[in-house]
Every structure is written in structure tokens, then in C-alpha cells.
Amino acid sequence: MRIVLMGPPGAGKGTQAKRLVDKFGMAHLSSGDIFRAEKAGGSALGQKLAEYMDAGQLVPDQIVVEIMAKAITSCDSPAGLLLDGFPRTVAQAEALDAQLDQAGKSLDGVVVITADEDEIVERITGRRSCPDCGKVYHVKYLRPQNDNLCDKCNVQLVQRADDTEEVIRQRLAAYNRQTEPVIAYYRGRPNVQTLFVNGTQPPDNVTADLVRGLEQLKTEM
Ligand code: ADP
Ligand code: AMP
């Protein structure tokens, strides 16, 4: 299965992607994680990415497409691919289509996790993650077993630089203006299934809905 996972920032894409990968075994590619790793490495490219990320703006398409095309080429496996956070503009979706077409491959589905704005702000301001394994927690909803320590790695959890209320508002505006049209783009495609899942439920219920939807999609492929 080749799936694009969409939804506003904080909808639960990263949290659910890890669970879906455990269940279905496909590779997980998160553009945000790839960009944060580049940023942490301090390269010139990382510094360029940081200019946009820290301001809550989308990174320009040309840069995104170049990075993601390489990542997809090296990662697409027979078990499939789960793209999380990419594509985020119609131009990126077109570039992805062209890349897959050229390789004789195609997308099977687009899954949109929905969430409302107030919930998103609470989720993102409470998000903490492990700097080693990337596992994501929430100070109230998905707490680690020991205060502020990763359950697996036992290291101090950190807060993302762009998880402030001011930057979240910018990211939401970018989502509404630039990313929502991508859903309409895919809905017009005859061979791509679009599935909407209510992200405003406890995490296990969201996972159950996603698993049910993807299992159904698999039978129809
Ligand atoms: P995204 O990848 O879409 O930006 P995350 O998966 O990082 O979102 O989730 C954002 C925050 O919300 C994290 O702190 C996560 O622990 C928390 N979270 C994720 N799903 C739920 C849920 N269903 N209910 C409550 N909190 C959630
Ligand atoms: P995320 O981890 O998905 O919340 O992404 C964090 C930030 O990385 C976003 O706010 C953007 O600045 C940048 N980013 C991630 N993916 C993309 C993308 N596909 N297109 C443009 N910018 C992106």
C-alpha cells in the first residue's frame, strides 16, 4: 500500500503513523522529521529549512520536492509507504504523481485525520517528544510512564521549537490555505481512495478506525 496521511498539524498523524507501521509494516516517511534532522545537523540546507519552519510557514516546493523525491526513492519498499506531512501543496502532489508515474507506481489511498482548531492548539502546546527515538507524548493525553522521560529511551523529552501558540496559528493558516486544496486534488482522482477519520477521539479509537479503513482499502486494491 502506498498511502498519504493528511490532516492539520496536531491531528495525530505522527502518533498514528507509528502504530500503522507496526501493524502493516510499510515504511514511514515524515517530511517534518526529515527536515528537523537536517536542521539539527546544522547544514546550510538545515538553516534554510529553519527559516520557514520556525516561522510556521511551508518550506518552498522546490526544496521540499527535491528532498522528498530522494527519500522516497531510497525508501519505497514492497511492503509499501506511508507518507506523513508530504505532499502539502498541489504542486507537491503533482510532483509526487510524476515521480510515481515514472517509476510505474501509484498511490492507493489518501487518509485524512480531522481535528478542530481549539483541540489542535491544546495538543500542540502539550506535545513532547523523545530526542532519541522520536516517540511523541502529550503532557495530559499521552503521558510517559515517568515524568518527562521517554518510556523506551529513558531520556528527557523535549518540546519542538515551533510548538508555540503563535507559530501554531501560522501553521494552521498555511494548512487551510495551501494544504486543504490537496484533498480536493486527490478526490478528483479515480484510482485513489480518500478516507476521512475523526481524530477527535481517544488515540486507540482513531487507530481502530484507521486500521479498519486501510484493511478495507487493501481488499479493494
Ligand atoms: P501531527 O503529527 O499530526 O502533528 P502528533 O501525532 O504529533 O500530530 O500529535 C500531536 C499531539 O497530540 C501529541 O502531543 C500527541 O501525543 C497528541 N495526540 C495525538 N493523538 C491524540 C488523540 N487522539 N487524543 C489526544 N491527544 C492526541
Ligand atoms: P510537521 O512536523 O509535519 O508539523 O512539519 C513541521 C514544519 O516543517 C512545517 O510547519 C513546515 O515548515 C515544514 N514542512 C514539513 N513538511 C512540509 C511540506 N511537505 N511542505 C512544506 N513544508 C513542510
CSV table of C-alpha atoms in Angstrom, one decimal, residues 50-219:
chain,number,residue,atom,x,y,z
A,50,ALA,CA,14.7,26.5,9.8
A,51,GLU,CA,13.9,30.0,8.4
A,52,TYR,CA,10.5,28.7,7.3
A,53,MET,CA,9.8,26.1,9.9
A,54,ASP,CA,10.4,28.4,12.9
A,55,ALA,CA,8.0,30.9,11.4
A,56,GLY,CA,5.3,28.3,10.8
A,57,GLN,CA,5.5,28.7,7.0
A,58,LEU,CA,5.7,26.0,4.5
A,59,VAL,CA,9.2,25.3,3.0
A,60,PRO,CA,9.2,26.3,-0.7
A,61,ASP,CA,8.0,23.5,-3.0
A,62,GLN,CA,11.3,23.2,-5.0
A,63,ILE,CA,13.3,22.4,-1.8
A,64,VAL,CA,10.7,20.0,-0.4
A,65,VAL,CA,10.3,18.1,-3.7
A,66,GLU,CA,14.0,17.6,-4.1
A,67,ILE,CA,14.5,16.3,-0.5
A,68,MET,CA,11.4,14.1,-0.6
A,69,ALA,CA,12.0,12.6,-4.0
A,70,LYS,CA,15.3,11.3,-2.8
A,71,ALA,CA,13.8,10.0,0.4
A,72,ILE,CA,11.0,8.2,-1.5
A,73,THR,CA,13.4,6.6,-4.0
A,74,SER,CA,15.5,5.2,-1.2
A,75,CYS,CA,12.6,4.1,1.0
A,76,ASP,CA,9.8,2.7,-1.2
A,77,SER,CA,9.6,-1.0,-0.3
A,78,PRO,CA,7.3,-3.9,-1.4
A,79,ALA,CA,5.5,-3.5,2.0
A,80,GLY,CA,4.6,0.0,0.9
A,81,LEU,CA,5.0,3.5,2.0
A,82,LEU,CA,3.2,5.8,4.4
A,83,LEU,CA,3.8,9.5,3.6
A,84,ASP,CA,3.2,11.8,6.5
A,85,GLY,CA,3.3,15.6,6.0
A,86,PHE,CA,4.0,15.3,2.3
A,87,PRO,CA,2.5,16.4,-0.1
A,88,ARG,CA,1.3,19.7,1.5
A,89,THR,CA,0.6,21.7,-1.7
A,90,VAL,CA,-1.0,20.8,-5.0
A,91,ALA,CA,2.4,21.4,-6.7
A,92,GLN,CA,4.0,18.9,-4.4
A,93,ALA,CA,1.2,16.4,-5.1
A,94,GLU,CA,1.7,16.8,-8.8
A,95,ALA,CA,5.5,16.2,-8.4
A,96,LEU,CA,4.8,13.1,-6.4
A,97,ASP,CA,2.4,11.8,-9.1
A,98,ALA,CA,5.1,12.4,-11.7
A,99,GLN,CA,7.7,10.6,-9.7
A,100,LEU,CA,5.5,7.6,-9.1
A,101,ASP,CA,4.3,7.5,-12.7
A,102,GLN,CA,7.9,7.5,-13.9
A,103,ALA,CA,8.6,4.5,-11.7
A,104,GLY,CA,5.5,2.7,-12.8
A,105,LYS,CA,3.9,3.1,-9.4
A,106,SER,CA,0.8,4.8,-8.0
A,107,LEU,CA,-0.8,5.9,-4.8
A,108,ASP,CA,-3.5,3.7,-3.3
A,109,GLY,CA,-5.1,6.0,-0.8
A,110,VAL,CA,-5.2,9.3,1.0
A,111,VAL,CA,-6.2,9.2,4.6
A,112,VAL,CA,-7.3,12.5,6.3
A,113,ILE,CA,-7.3,12.7,10.1
A,114,THR,CA,-9.6,15.6,11.1
A,115,ALA,CA,-9.4,17.7,14.2
A,116,ASP,CA,-10.8,21.1,15.3
A,117,GLU,CA,-8.7,24.2,15.9
A,118,ASP,CA,-9.1,24.5,19.7
A,119,GLU,CA,-8.1,20.9,20.2
A,120,ILE,CA,-5.2,21.3,17.9
A,121,VAL,CA,-3.8,24.2,19.9
A,122,GLU,CA,-4.1,22.2,23.2
A,123,ARG,CA,-2.5,19.2,21.6
A,124,ILE,CA,0.4,21.0,20.1
A,125,THR,CA,1.3,23.1,23.1
A,126,GLY,CA,1.3,19.9,25.2
A,127,ARG,CA,3.3,17.9,22.7
A,128,ARG,CA,6.6,16.5,23.9
A,129,SER,CA,8.9,14.1,22.1
A,130,CYS,CA,11.9,11.9,22.6
A,131,PRO,CA,15.1,13.4,21.0
A,132,ASP,CA,16.5,9.9,20.5
A,133,CYS,CA,13.6,7.7,19.1
A,134,GLY,CA,11.1,10.4,18.1
A,135,LYS,CA,8.3,8.9,20.1
A,136,VAL,CA,5.6,11.5,20.7
A,137,TYR,CA,3.8,12.1,24.0
A,138,HIS,CA,1.3,14.7,25.4
A,139,VAL,CA,1.5,16.2,28.9
A,140,LYS,CA,-2.1,15.4,29.5
A,141,TYR,CA,-3.4,12.9,26.9
A,142,LEU,CA,-0.5,10.5,26.2
A,143,ARG,CA,1.8,10.8,29.2
A,144,PRO,CA,5.1,9.0,29.6
A,145,GLN,CA,5.2,6.4,32.5
A,146,ASN,CA,7.8,8.5,34.3
A,147,ASP,CA,7.6,12.3,34.5
A,148,ASN,CA,9.0,13.8,31.2
A,149,LEU,CA,11.2,10.7,30.4
A,150,CYS,CA,10.8,8.6,27.3
A,151,ASP,CA,9.4,5.1,28.1
A,152,LYS,CA,11.8,3.4,25.8
A,153,CYS,CA,15.0,5.5,26.0
A,154,ASN,CA,14.7,7.0,29.5
A,155,VAL,CA,15.9,10.4,28.2
A,156,GLN,CA,14.3,13.8,28.9
A,157,LEU,CA,11.5,14.7,26.5
A,158,VAL,CA,11.8,17.9,24.5
A,159,GLN,CA,9.4,20.5,23.1
A,160,ARG,CA,9.6,21.4,19.4
A,161,ALA,CA,10.7,25.0,18.7
A,162,ASP,CA,7.6,25.6,16.5
A,163,ASP,CA,5.1,24.3,19.1
A,164,THR,CA,4.2,27.7,20.5
A,165,GLU,CA,0.7,29.1,20.2
A,166,GLU,CA,1.8,32.0,17.9
A,167,VAL,CA,3.5,29.6,15.4
A,168,ILE,CA,0.7,27.1,15.6
A,169,ARG,CA,-1.7,29.8,14.3
A,170,GLN,CA,0.6,30.4,11.3
A,171,ARG,CA,0.8,26.7,10.7
A,172,LEU,CA,-2.9,26.3,10.8
A,173,ALA,CA,-3.3,29.2,8.3
A,174,ALA,CA,-0.8,27.6,6.0
A,175,TYR,CA,-2.7,24.3,6.3
A,176,ASN,CA,-6.1,25.9,5.4
A,177,ARG,CA,-4.7,28.0,2.6
A,178,GLN,CA,-2.2,25.6,1.0
A,179,THR,CA,-2.8,22.1,2.1
A,180,GLU,CA,-6.6,21.7,2.2
A,181,PRO,CA,-6.7,22.1,-1.7
A,182,VAL,CA,-4.6,18.9,-1.9
A,183,ILE,CA,-7.6,16.9,-0.5
A,184,ALA,CA,-9.8,18.1,-3.4
A,185,TYR,CA,-7.0,17.3,-5.8
A,186,TYR,CA,-6.9,13.7,-4.7
A,187,ARG,CA,-10.7,13.4,-4.5
A,188,GLY,CA,-10.8,14.1,-8.2
A,189,ARG,CA,-8.6,11.1,-9.0
A,190,PRO,CA,-10.5,7.9,-9.9
A,191,ASN,CA,-7.9,5.4,-8.7
A,192,VAL,CA,-7.1,7.0,-5.3
A,193,GLN,CA,-9.4,6.2,-2.4
A,194,THR,CA,-10.0,9.0,0.1
A,195,LEU,CA,-10.8,8.1,3.7
A,196,PHE,CA,-11.7,10.6,6.5
A,197,VAL,CA,-11.1,9.6,10.1
A,198,ASN,CA,-12.3,11.6,13.1
A,199,GLY,CA,-9.1,12.5,15.0
A,200,THR,CA,-11.1,14.0,17.9
A,201,GLN,CA,-11.4,10.7,19.7
A,202,PRO,CA,-9.1,8.8,22.1
A,203,PRO,CA,-6.0,7.6,20.3
A,204,ASP,CA,-6.9,3.9,20.3
A,205,ASN,CA,-10.3,4.7,18.7
A,206,VAL,CA,-8.6,6.7,16.0
A,207,THR,CA,-6.2,3.7,15.4
A,208,ALA,CA,-9.1,1.3,15.2
A,209,ASP,CA,-10.9,3.5,12.6
A,210,LEU,CA,-7.7,3.8,10.6
A,211,VAL,CA,-6.9,0.1,10.7
A,212,ARG,CA,-10.5,-0.7,9.6
A,213,GLY,CA,-10.3,1.7,6.7
A,214,LEU,CA,-6.9,0.5,5.5
A,215,GLU,CA,-7.9,-3.1,5.7
A,216,GLN,CA,-11.0,-2.3,3.6
A,217,LEU,CA,-8.8,-0.4,1.1
A,218,LYS,CA,-6.4,-3.4,0.9
A,219,THR,CA,-9.3,-5.7,-0.1
